[in-house]
Amino acid sequence: MKELDFTSFPPGTVTEYTTLVCLACIFDIFTKQIGLAPRSAYSEIKRYCPTVDELTSRTAVRPFFDSDEKHPRCPYCNAAKRWHARLDTYAIEGGKTTDAPRRKLVKSVEKKKDQFAVIEVKSDRRSAFFDWLDTLRISLDLNEQAWLLDATKAYLERKEPKQNWSEIFEGLQTVRPSSRLAEGGQRDSARLFLATPLYNECLLVQYLVSRSHEHGGRTLEGRLTLLELIRRMRNSGYLAAHSISTTDQFEIFEQLLDEVAGSGQLKVYHLVDRREFIDRVKSVYASYA
Ligand SMILES: [Zn+2]
């Protein structure tokens, strides 16, 4: 199967979800619980497209499951691998930087309309940011020091997608704040200097990534509590520059999240790759009927 090409999307704008679905369970639901004859069950199942929740949930429920094993068994009915199909879902954040490549990609799969589904979901920037953060956390190893640079790079790619951050981070050893820079960053041998406000936003992202980890709230400035982070933001003039004047720390935190996550509505386009699903449904039905 030809892989879909997402290289024209800016980094961090496409989140991939994979789930396995057990066709033995699905056939069971359609024939025993709903009472359809195998032939009707087959045509229903071929058309069936799971919901976005089912496709992207971190905790799968029957007939969906997750497994990293080479020969997994269905956790509900013990069916072997030939009964399983993989469903890949690509969640694309709507917006100026993704509209053109998204339209092009959707157009290229439109002809194969059974094989792909596109599901539009209304969302907002805050939820999209936390989905992105979740995916980022899973991809990082918080026990390795390198995650701090990886998380910093990921946020910079999201914040300023036009820069080639992969190149800037090549062989990089440290990231430091610089009061000489008004915006953006500047590489100096193995060090990257970031404008102080941008650096502080990176600290906030590091804090958010690591706050639920056993050592909690780790950043390039060591371990920070939320209060310390806010104090740092206030002392550097970040709060004043963003008109954050409240003294309530939770209110400040909310407004800081609006700064790093953005606010307002957003559409998320879920492109569901059903190719393996359809193939498997056909072969399973052939052996079933
Ligand atoms: Zn099953």
PDB file of C-alpha atoms and ligand atoms in Angstrom:
ATOM      1  CA  MET A   1       0.000   0.000   0.000  1.00  0.00           C
ATOM      2  CA  LYS A   2       1.289   3.403  -0.942  1.00  0.00           C
ATOM      3  CA  GLU A   3       2.076   5.542   2.081  1.00  0.00           C
ATOM      4  CA  LEU A   4       0.402   8.929   2.248  1.00  0.00           C
ATOM      5  CA  ASP A   5       2.777  11.837   1.888  1.00  0.00           C
ATOM      6  CA  PHE A   6       2.615  14.511   4.574  1.00  0.00           C
ATOM      7  CA  THR A   7       5.955  16.175   3.866  1.00  0.00           C
ATOM      8  CA  SER A   8       4.345  19.389   2.610  1.00  0.00           C
ATOM      9  CA  PHE A   9       2.655  19.977   5.993  1.00  0.00           C
ATOM     10  CA  PRO A  10       4.500  22.052   8.602  1.00  0.00           C
ATOM     11  CA  PRO A  11       5.839  19.937  11.507  1.00  0.00           C
ATOM     12  CA  GLY A  12       3.406  19.442  14.374  1.00  0.00           C
ATOM     13  CA  THR A  13       0.242  20.072  12.333  1.00  0.00           C
ATOM     14  CA  VAL A  14      -0.557  16.418  11.622  1.00  0.00           C
ATOM     15  CA  THR A  15      -1.104  13.886  14.381  1.00  0.00           C
ATOM     16  CA  GLU A  16      -1.161  10.206  13.520  1.00  0.00           C
ATOM     17  CA  TYR A  17      -3.305   7.710  15.393  1.00  0.00           C
ATOM     18  CA  THR A  18      -3.303   3.985  14.866  1.00  0.00           C
ATOM     19  CA  THR A  19      -5.753   1.484  16.200  1.00  0.00           C
ATOM     20  CA  LEU A  20      -6.411  -2.180  15.524  1.00  0.00           C
ATOM     21  CA  VAL A  21      -9.916  -3.411  14.993  1.00  0.00           C
ATOM     22  CA  CYS A  22     -11.028  -7.000  15.405  1.00  0.00           C
ATOM     23  CA  LEU A  23     -13.200  -8.133  12.505  1.00  0.00           C
ATOM     24  CA  ALA A  24     -14.266 -11.290  14.340  1.00  0.00           C
ATOM     25  CA  CYS A  25     -15.729  -9.006  17.028  1.00  0.00           C
ATOM     26  CA  ILE A  26     -17.378  -6.790  14.399  1.00  0.00           C
ATOM     27  CA  PHE A  27     -18.920  -9.761  12.552  1.00  0.00           C
ATOM     28  CA  ASP A  28     -20.080 -11.070  15.896  1.00  0.00           C
ATOM     29  CA  ILE A  29     -21.755  -7.734  16.740  1.00  0.00           C
ATOM     30  CA  PHE A  30     -23.456  -7.489  13.339  1.00  0.00           C
ATOM     31  CA  THR A  31     -24.613 -11.112  13.086  1.00  0.00           C
ATOM     32  CA  LYS A  32     -25.351 -12.080  16.710  1.00  0.00           C
ATOM     33  CA  GLN A  33     -26.266  -8.800  18.404  1.00  0.00           C
ATOM     34  CA  ILE A  34     -27.891  -6.996  15.488  1.00  0.00           C
ATOM     35  CA  GLY A  35     -29.038 -10.242  13.827  1.00  0.00           C
ATOM     36  CA  LEU A  36     -27.964  -9.627  10.236  1.00  0.00           C
ATOM     37  CA  ALA A  37     -27.281 -12.451   7.770  1.00  0.00           C
ATOM     38  CA  PRO A  38     -23.538 -12.759   6.946  1.00  0.00           C
ATOM     39  CA  ARG A  39     -24.009 -11.273   3.468  1.00  0.00           C
ATOM     40  CA  SER A  40     -25.774  -8.133   4.790  1.00  0.00           C
ATOM     41  CA  ALA A  41     -23.336  -7.893   7.666  1.00  0.00           C
ATOM     42  CA  TYR A  42     -20.526  -7.921   5.118  1.00  0.00           C
ATOM     43  CA  SER A  43     -21.921  -4.997   3.088  1.00  0.00           C
ATOM     44  CA  GLU A  44     -22.687  -3.022   6.257  1.00  0.00           C
ATOM     45  CA  ILE A  45     -19.197  -3.573   7.631  1.00  0.00           C
ATOM     46  CA  LYS A  46     -17.547  -2.538   4.375  1.00  0.00           C
ATOM     47  CA  ARG A  47     -19.314   0.829   4.626  1.00  0.00           C
ATOM     48  CA  TYR A  48     -18.719   1.184   8.329  1.00  0.00           C
ATOM     49  CA  CYS A  49     -16.530   4.065   9.429  1.00  0.00           C
ATOM     50  CA  PRO A  50     -15.720   4.386  13.121  1.00  0.00           C
ATOM     51  CA  THR A  51     -16.165   7.708  14.910  1.00  0.00           C
ATOM     52  CA  VAL A  52     -13.291  10.093  15.526  1.00  0.00           C
ATOM     53  CA  ASP A  53     -13.423   9.205  19.238  1.00  0.00           C
ATOM     54  CA  GLU A  54     -13.055   5.512  18.481  1.00  0.00           C
ATOM     55  CA  LEU A  55     -10.186   6.152  16.095  1.00  0.00           C
ATOM     56  CA  THR A  56      -8.187   8.543  18.256  1.00  0.00           C
ATOM     57  CA  SER A  57      -8.970   7.557  21.844  1.00  0.00           C
ATOM     58  CA  ARG A  58      -5.982   6.646  24.005  1.00  0.00           C
ATOM     59  CA  THR A  59      -8.002   3.875  25.610  1.00  0.00           C
ATOM     60  CA  ALA A  60      -9.566   1.560  23.067  1.00  0.00           C
ATOM     61  CA  VAL A  61     -12.882  -0.265  23.606  1.00  0.00           C
ATOM     62  CA  ARG A  62     -14.312  -3.322  21.795  1.00  0.00           C
ATOM     63  CA  PRO A  63     -13.913  -3.956  18.859  1.00  0.00           C
ATOM     64  CA  PHE A  64     -10.827  -1.690  18.944  1.00  0.00           C
ATOM     65  CA  PHE A  65      -7.574  -2.461  20.685  1.00  0.00           C
ATOM     66  CA  ASP A  66      -3.935  -1.447  20.713  1.00  0.00           C
ATOM     67  CA  SER A  67      -0.953  -3.749  20.641  1.00  0.00           C
ATOM     68  CA  ASP A  68       2.739  -3.550  19.847  1.00  0.00           C
ATOM     69  CA  GLU A  69       3.102  -7.304  19.580  1.00  0.00           C
ATOM     70  CA  LYS A  70       4.040  -8.998  16.351  1.00  0.00           C
ATOM     71  CA  HIS A  71       1.263 -11.568  16.595  1.00  0.00           C
ATOM     72  CA  PRO A  72      -1.343 -10.018  18.859  1.00  0.00           C
ATOM     73  CA  ARG A  73      -4.562 -11.742  19.867  1.00  0.00           C
ATOM     74  CA  CYS A  74      -7.850  -9.891  20.165  1.00  0.00           C
ATOM     75  CA  PRO A  75      -8.231  -9.061  23.892  1.00  0.00           C
ATOM     76  CA  TYR A  76     -12.010  -9.569  23.665  1.00  0.00           C
ATOM     77  CA  CYS A  77     -12.444 -12.793  21.630  1.00  0.00           C
ATOM     78  CA  ASN A  78      -8.883 -14.101  21.251  1.00  0.00           C
ATOM     79  CA  ALA A  79      -9.045 -13.999  17.432  1.00  0.00           C
ATOM     80  CA  ALA A  80      -5.696 -14.329  15.649  1.00  0.00           C
ATOM     81  CA  LYS A  81      -3.940 -11.758  13.530  1.00  0.00           C
ATOM     82  CA  ARG A  82      -5.662 -12.488  10.212  1.00  0.00           C
ATOM     83  CA  TRP A  83      -8.876 -11.150  11.791  1.00  0.00           C
ATOM     84  CA  HIS A  84      -7.326  -7.818  12.675  1.00  0.00           C
ATOM     85  CA  ALA A  85      -7.172  -4.704  10.556  1.00  0.00           C
ATOM     86  CA  ARG A  86      -5.206  -1.564  11.163  1.00  0.00           C
ATOM     87  CA  LEU A  87      -6.892   1.805  10.880  1.00  0.00           C
ATOM     88  CA  ASP A  88      -4.637   4.826  10.538  1.00  0.00           C
ATOM     89  CA  THR A  89      -6.085   8.247  11.178  1.00  0.00           C
ATOM     90  CA  TYR A  90      -4.324  11.508  10.408  1.00  0.00           C
ATOM     91  CA  ALA A  91      -5.680  14.526  12.238  1.00  0.00           C
ATOM     92  CA  ILE A  92      -4.782  17.687  10.326  1.00  0.00           C
ATOM     93  CA  GLU A  93      -5.160  21.019  12.085  1.00  0.00           C
ATOM     94  CA  GLY A  94      -7.041  23.449   9.856  1.00  0.00           C
ATOM     95  CA  GLY A  95      -5.409  26.808   9.203  1.00  0.00           C
ATOM     96  CA  LYS A  96      -3.495  29.011   6.813  1.00  0.00           C
ATOM     97  CA  THR A  97      -0.393  26.827   6.692  1.00  0.00           C
ATOM     98  CA  THR A  98      -2.244  23.529   6.117  1.00  0.00           C
ATOM     99  CA  ASP A  99      -5.209  24.485   3.892  1.00  0.00           C
ATOM    100  CA  ALA A 100      -3.407  24.180   0.547  1.00  0.00           C
ATOM    101  CA  PRO A 101      -1.565  20.879   1.194  1.00  0.00           C
ATOM    102  CA  ARG A 102      -4.698  19.444   2.831  1.00  0.00           C
ATOM    103  CA  ARG A 103      -6.924  20.234  -0.172  1.00  0.00           C
ATOM    104  CA  LYS A 104      -4.352  18.715  -2.478  1.00  0.00           C
ATOM    105  CA  LEU A 105      -4.085  15.542  -0.397  1.00  0.00           C
ATOM    106  CA  VAL A 106      -7.864  15.136  -0.030  1.00  0.00           C
ATOM    107  CA  LYS A 107      -8.272  15.612  -3.764  1.00  0.00           C
ATOM    108  CA  SER A 108      -5.707  12.895  -4.469  1.00  0.00           C
ATOM    109  CA  VAL A 109      -7.613  10.316  -2.386  1.00  0.00           C
ATOM    110  CA  GLU A 110     -11.135  11.404  -3.386  1.00  0.00           C
ATOM    111  CA  LYS A 111     -11.325   9.007  -6.315  1.00  0.00           C
ATOM    112  CA  LYS A 112     -10.808   6.092  -3.949  1.00  0.00           C
ATOM    113  CA  LYS A 113     -13.776   7.053  -1.904  1.00  0.00           C
ATOM    114  CA  ASP A 114     -14.338   3.795  -0.032  1.00  0.00           C
ATOM    115  CA  GLN A 115     -10.712   3.540   0.908  1.00  0.00           C
ATOM    116  CA  PHE A 116     -10.461   6.875   2.650  1.00  0.00           C
ATOM    117  CA  ALA A 117     -12.832   8.891   4.762  1.00  0.00           C
ATOM    118  CA  VAL A 118     -12.492  12.538   5.729  1.00  0.00           C
ATOM    119  CA  ILE A 119     -14.230  13.597   8.922  1.00  0.00           C
ATOM    120  CA  GLU A 120     -14.361  17.283   9.826  1.00  0.00           C
ATOM    121  CA  VAL A 121     -14.580  18.165  13.492  1.00  0.00           C
ATOM    122  CA  LYS A 122     -15.060  21.605  15.022  1.00  0.00           C
ATOM    123  CA  SER A 123     -12.511  22.172  17.720  1.00  0.00           C
ATOM    124  CA  ASP A 124     -10.538  25.017  19.241  1.00  0.00           C
ATOM    125  CA  ARG A 125      -6.880  25.969  19.467  1.00  0.00           C
ATOM    126  CA  ARG A 126      -6.631  25.026  23.133  1.00  0.00           C
ATOM    127  CA  SER A 127      -7.775  21.415  22.547  1.00  0.00           C
ATOM    128  CA  ALA A 128      -5.603  21.103  19.454  1.00  0.00           C
ATOM    129  CA  PHE A 129      -2.630  22.307  21.512  1.00  0.00           C
ATOM    130  CA  PHE A 130      -3.222  19.744  24.256  1.00  0.00           C
ATOM    131  CA  ASP A 131      -3.632  16.956  21.676  1.00  0.00           C
ATOM    132  CA  TRP A 132      -0.328  18.039  20.201  1.00  0.00           C
ATOM    133  CA  LEU A 133       1.232  18.126  23.678  1.00  0.00           C
ATOM    134  CA  ASP A 134      -0.021  14.583  24.427  1.00  0.00           C
ATOM    135  CA  THR A 135       1.462  13.259  21.223  1.00  0.00           C
ATOM    136  CA  LEU A 136       4.714  15.065  21.942  1.00  0.00           C
ATOM    137  CA  ARG A 137       4.922  13.595  25.464  1.00  0.00           C
ATOM    138  CA  ILE A 138       4.485  10.055  24.120  1.00  0.00           C
ATOM    139  CA  SER A 139       7.286  10.594  21.591  1.00  0.00           C
ATOM    140  CA  LEU A 140       9.778  11.803  24.216  1.00  0.00           C
ATOM    141  CA  ASP A 141      11.827   9.830  26.726  1.00  0.00           C
ATOM    142  CA  LEU A 142      11.678  11.983  29.851  1.00  0.00           C
ATOM    143  CA  ASN A 143      14.477   9.950  31.423  1.00  0.00           C
ATOM    144  CA  GLU A 144      16.904  11.182  28.786  1.00  0.00           C
ATOM    145  CA  GLN A 145      18.165  14.757  29.081  1.00  0.00           C
ATOM    146  CA  ALA A 146      17.758  15.242  25.317  1.00  0.00           C
ATOM    147  CA  TRP A 147      13.982  15.531  25.664  1.00  0.00           C
ATOM    148  CA  LEU A 148      14.334  19.167  26.771  1.00  0.00           C
ATOM    149  CA  LEU A 149      15.871  20.137  23.451  1.00  0.00           C
ATOM    150  CA  ASP A 150      13.415  17.955  21.520  1.00  0.00           C
ATOM    151  CA  ALA A 151      10.444  19.577  23.266  1.00  0.00           C
ATOM    152  CA  THR A 152      11.914  23.032  22.636  1.00  0.00           C
ATOM    153  CA  LYS A 153      12.376  22.269  18.951  1.00  0.00           C
ATOM    154  CA  ALA A 154       8.840  20.886  18.649  1.00  0.00           C
ATOM    155  CA  TYR A 155       7.356  24.045  20.166  1.00  0.00           C
ATOM    156  CA  LEU A 156       9.456  26.339  17.966  1.00  0.00           C
ATOM    157  CA  GLU A 157       8.347  24.390  14.898  1.00  0.00           C
ATOM    158  CA  ARG A 158       4.772  24.931  15.928  1.00  0.00           C
ATOM    159  CA  LYS A 159       5.218  28.584  16.805  1.00  0.00           C
ATOM    160  CA  GLU A 160       7.384  29.634  13.851  1.00  0.00           C
ATOM    161  CA  PRO A 161       6.870  27.021  11.114  1.00  0.00           C
ATOM    162  CA  LYS A 162       8.705  29.009   8.428  1.00  0.00           C
ATOM    163  CA  GLN A 163      12.106  28.560  10.099  1.00  0.00           C
ATOM    164  CA  ASN A 164      14.117  25.435   9.379  1.00  0.00           C
ATOM    165  CA  TRP A 165      14.451  24.352  13.010  1.00  0.00           C
ATOM    166  CA  SER A 166      15.814  20.898  12.126  1.00  0.00           C
ATOM    167  CA  GLU A 167      18.829  22.586  10.604  1.00  0.00           C
ATOM    168  CA  ILE A 168      19.182  25.044  13.506  1.00  0.00           C
ATOM    169  CA  PHE A 169      19.057  22.203  16.067  1.00  0.00           C
ATOM    170  CA  GLU A 170      21.611  20.047  14.233  1.00  0.00           C
ATOM    171  CA  GLY A 171      24.433  19.323  16.718  1.00  0.00           C
ATOM    172  CA  LEU A 172      23.003  21.784  19.231  1.00  0.00           C
ATOM    173  CA  GLN A 173      23.967  21.461  22.897  1.00  0.00           C
ATOM    174  CA  THR A 174      22.164  24.195  24.786  1.00  0.00           C
ATOM    175  CA  VAL A 175      19.430  26.773  24.471  1.00  0.00           C
ATOM    176  CA  ARG A 176      19.764  30.055  26.377  1.00  0.00           C
ATOM    177  CA  PRO A 177      17.683  33.231  26.678  1.00  0.00           C
ATOM    178  CA  SER A 178      19.018  36.446  25.214  1.00  0.00           C
ATOM    179  CA  SER A 179      17.803  39.927  26.116  1.00  0.00           C
ATOM    180  CA  ARG A 180      19.580  41.303  23.028  1.00  0.00           C
ATOM    181  CA  LEU A 181      17.116  39.547  20.715  1.00  0.00           C
ATOM    182  CA  ALA A 182      13.666  41.072  20.296  1.00  0.00           C
ATOM    183  CA  GLU A 183      12.256  37.953  18.625  1.00  0.00           C
ATOM    184  CA  GLY A 184      13.212  34.583  17.174  1.00  0.00           C
ATOM    185  CA  GLY A 185      16.528  32.876  17.758  1.00  0.00           C
ATOM    186  CA  GLN A 186      20.176  32.994  16.822  1.00  0.00           C
ATOM    187  CA  ARG A 187      22.624  30.126  16.664  1.00  0.00           C
ATOM    188  CA  ASP A 188      26.130  30.666  18.049  1.00  0.00           C
ATOM    189  CA  SER A 189      28.328  27.543  17.622  1.00  0.00           C
ATOM    190  CA  ALA A 190      26.698  24.806  19.754  1.00  0.00           C
ATOM    191  CA  ARG A 191      24.345  27.233  21.485  1.00  0.00           C
ATOM    192  CA  LEU A 192      21.024  28.631  20.416  1.00  0.00           C
ATOM    193  CA  PHE A 193      19.942  31.989  21.842  1.00  0.00           C
ATOM    194  CA  LEU A 194      16.231  32.700  21.947  1.00  0.00           C
ATOM    195  CA  ALA A 195      14.505  36.014  22.591  1.00  0.00           C
ATOM    196  CA  THR A 196      13.565  35.924  26.291  1.00  0.00           C
ATOM    197  CA  PRO A 197       9.763  35.815  25.788  1.00  0.00           C
ATOM    198  CA  LEU A 198      10.102  32.911  23.352  1.00  0.00           C
ATOM    199  CA  TYR A 199      12.510  31.157  25.714  1.00  0.00           C
ATOM    200  CA  ASN A 200      10.032  31.535  28.573  1.00  0.00           C
ATOM    201  CA  GLU A 201       7.255  30.052  26.434  1.00  0.00           C
ATOM    202  CA  CYS A 202       9.531  27.078  25.782  1.00  0.00           C
ATOM    203  CA  LEU A 203       9.955  26.678  29.555  1.00  0.00           C
ATOM    204  CA  LEU A 204       6.175  26.660  29.945  1.00  0.00           C
ATOM    205  CA  VAL A 205       5.865  23.923  27.311  1.00  0.00           C
ATOM    206  CA  GLN A 206       8.594  21.887  29.064  1.00  0.00           C
ATOM    207  CA  TYR A 207       6.732  22.367  32.323  1.00  0.00           C
ATOM    208  CA  LEU A 208       3.467  21.154  30.729  1.00  0.00           C
ATOM    209  CA  VAL A 209       5.148  18.125  29.155  1.00  0.00           C
ATOM    210  CA  SER A 210       6.806  17.010  32.387  1.00  0.00           C
ATOM    211  CA  ARG A 211       4.413  18.098  35.158  1.00  0.00           C
ATOM    212  CA  SER A 212       2.735  14.700  35.337  1.00  0.00           C
ATOM    213  CA  HIS A 213       6.062  12.854  35.333  1.00  0.00           C
ATOM    214  CA  GLU A 214       7.362  11.572  38.668  1.00  0.00           C
ATOM    215  CA  HIS A 215       9.891  14.379  39.026  1.00  0.00           C
ATOM    216  CA  GLY A 216       7.391  16.972  37.826  1.00  0.00           C
ATOM    217  CA  GLY A 217       7.826  20.334  36.096  1.00  0.00           C
ATOM    218  CA  ARG A 218      11.342  19.988  34.671  1.00  0.00           C
ATOM    219  CA  THR A 219      12.703  22.661  32.367  1.00  0.00           C
ATOM    220  CA  LEU A 220      15.963  23.974  30.915  1.00  0.00           C
ATOM    221  CA  GLU A 221      16.123  26.029  34.135  1.00  0.00           C
ATOM    222  CA  GLY A 222      15.838  22.945  36.327  1.00  0.00           C
ATOM    223  CA  ARG A 223      12.773  21.963  38.259  1.00  0.00           C
ATOM    224  CA  LEU A 224      10.189  24.743  38.448  1.00  0.00           C
ATOM    225  CA  THR A 225       6.863  24.989  40.211  1.00  0.00           C
ATOM    226  CA  LEU A 226       4.038  26.841  38.521  1.00  0.00           C
ATOM    227  CA  LEU A 227       4.547  29.758  40.917  1.00  0.00           C
ATOM    228  CA  GLU A 228       8.229  29.998  40.085  1.00  0.00           C
ATOM    229  CA  LEU A 229       7.459  29.882  36.398  1.00  0.00           C
ATOM    230  CA  ILE A 230       4.924  32.696  36.747  1.00  0.00           C
ATOM    231  CA  ARG A 231       7.371  34.752  38.819  1.00  0.00           C
ATOM    232  CA  ARG A 232       9.950  34.323  36.107  1.00  0.00           C
ATOM    233  CA  MET A 233       7.477  35.425  33.452  1.00  0.00           C
ATOM    234  CA  ARG A 234       6.537  38.478  35.539  1.00  0.00           C
ATOM    235  CA  ASN A 235      10.145  39.506  36.251  1.00  0.00           C
ATOM    236  CA  SER A 236      11.090  39.277  32.584  1.00  0.00           C
ATOM    237  CA  GLY A 237       8.188  41.541  31.626  1.00  0.00           C
ATOM    238  CA  TYR A 238       6.269  38.802  29.799  1.00  0.00           C
ATOM    239  CA  LEU A 239       3.036  39.299  31.754  1.00  0.00           C
ATOM    240  CA  ALA A 240       3.061  43.082  31.242  1.00  0.00           C
ATOM    241  CA  ALA A 241       3.863  42.719  27.532  1.00  0.00           C
ATOM    242  CA  HIS A 242       0.828  40.438  27.093  1.00  0.00           C
ATOM    243  CA  SER A 243      -1.466  42.611  29.235  1.00  0.00           C
ATOM    244  CA  ILE A 244      -1.843  39.934  31.886  1.00  0.00           C
ATOM    245  CA  SER A 245      -2.653  42.040  34.930  1.00  0.00           C
ATOM    246  CA  THR A 246      -4.550  39.659  37.210  1.00  0.00           C
ATOM    247  CA  THR A 247      -2.838  38.498  40.421  1.00  0.00           C
ATOM    248  CA  ASP A 248      -4.719  35.197  40.643  1.00  0.00           C
ATOM    249  CA  GLN A 249      -2.202  32.495  39.692  1.00  0.00           C
ATOM    250  CA  PHE A 250      -4.734  30.179  38.064  1.00  0.00           C
ATOM    251  CA  GLU A 251      -6.092  33.049  36.007  1.00  0.00           C
ATOM    252  CA  ILE A 252      -2.519  33.940  35.002  1.00  0.00           C
ATOM    253  CA  PHE A 253      -1.902  30.305  34.055  1.00  0.00           C
ATOM    254  CA  GLU A 254      -5.055  30.309  31.887  1.00  0.00           C
ATOM    255  CA  GLN A 255      -3.924  33.445  30.083  1.00  0.00           C
ATOM    256  CA  LEU A 256      -0.423  32.061  29.590  1.00  0.00           C
ATOM    257  CA  LEU A 257      -1.993  28.978  28.002  1.00  0.00           C
ATOM    258  CA  ASP A 258      -3.860  31.261  25.592  1.00  0.00           C
ATOM    259  CA  GLU A 259      -0.493  32.736  24.612  1.00  0.00           C
ATOM    260  CA  VAL A 260       1.218  29.412  23.847  1.00  0.00           C
ATOM    261  CA  ALA A 261      -1.843  27.494  22.622  1.00  0.00           C
ATOM    262  CA  GLY A 262      -3.631  30.315  20.826  1.00  0.00           C
ATOM    263  CA  SER A 263      -7.354  30.867  21.283  1.00  0.00           C
ATOM    264  CA  GLY A 264     -10.426  30.663  19.104  1.00  0.00           C
ATOM    265  CA  GLN A 265     -12.082  28.076  16.898  1.00  0.00           C
ATOM    266  CA  LEU A 266     -10.325  25.617  14.695  1.00  0.00           C
ATOM    267  CA  LYS A 267     -11.327  22.773  12.397  1.00  0.00           C
ATOM    268  CA  VAL A 268      -9.588  19.429  12.551  1.00  0.00           C
ATOM    269  CA  TYR A 269      -9.750  17.226   9.457  1.00  0.00           C
ATOM    270  CA  HIS A 270      -9.422  13.506  10.118  1.00  0.00           C
ATOM    271  CA  LEU A 271      -8.257  11.518   7.157  1.00  0.00           C
ATOM    272  CA  VAL A 272      -8.997   7.847   7.805  1.00  0.00           C
ATOM    273  CA  ASP A 273      -7.037   5.282   5.843  1.00  0.00           C
ATOM    274  CA  ARG A 274      -9.476   2.362   5.430  1.00  0.00           C
ATOM    275  CA  ARG A 275      -7.468   0.420   2.837  1.00  0.00           C
ATOM    276  CA  GLU A 276      -6.277  -2.404   5.079  1.00  0.00           C
ATOM    277  CA  PHE A 277      -9.689  -2.534   6.737  1.00  0.00           C
ATOM    278  CA  ILE A 278     -11.488  -3.100   3.411  1.00  0.00           C
ATOM    279  CA  ASP A 279      -8.935  -5.693   2.261  1.00  0.00           C
ATOM    280  CA  ARG A 280      -9.275  -7.641   5.481  1.00  0.00           C
ATOM    281  CA  VAL A 281     -13.075  -7.458   5.516  1.00  0.00           C
ATOM    282  CA  LYS A 282     -13.073  -9.025   2.044  1.00  0.00           C
ATOM    283  CA  SER A 283     -10.683 -11.834   2.891  1.00  0.00           C
ATOM    284  CA  VAL A 284     -12.330 -12.563   6.226  1.00  0.00           C
ATOM    285  CA  TYR A 285     -15.783 -12.699   4.603  1.00  0.00           C
ATOM    286  CA  ALA A 286     -14.459 -15.058   1.935  1.00  0.00           C
ATOM    287  CA  SER A 287     -13.454 -17.518   4.651  1.00  0.00           C
ATOM    288  CA  TYR A 288     -16.558 -16.815   6.745  1.00  0.00           C
ATOM    289  CA  ALA A 289     -19.252 -17.371   4.069  1.00  0.00           C
TER     290      ALA A 289
HETATM  291 ZN    ZN B   1     -12.205  -9.915  18.703  1.00  0.00          ZN
END
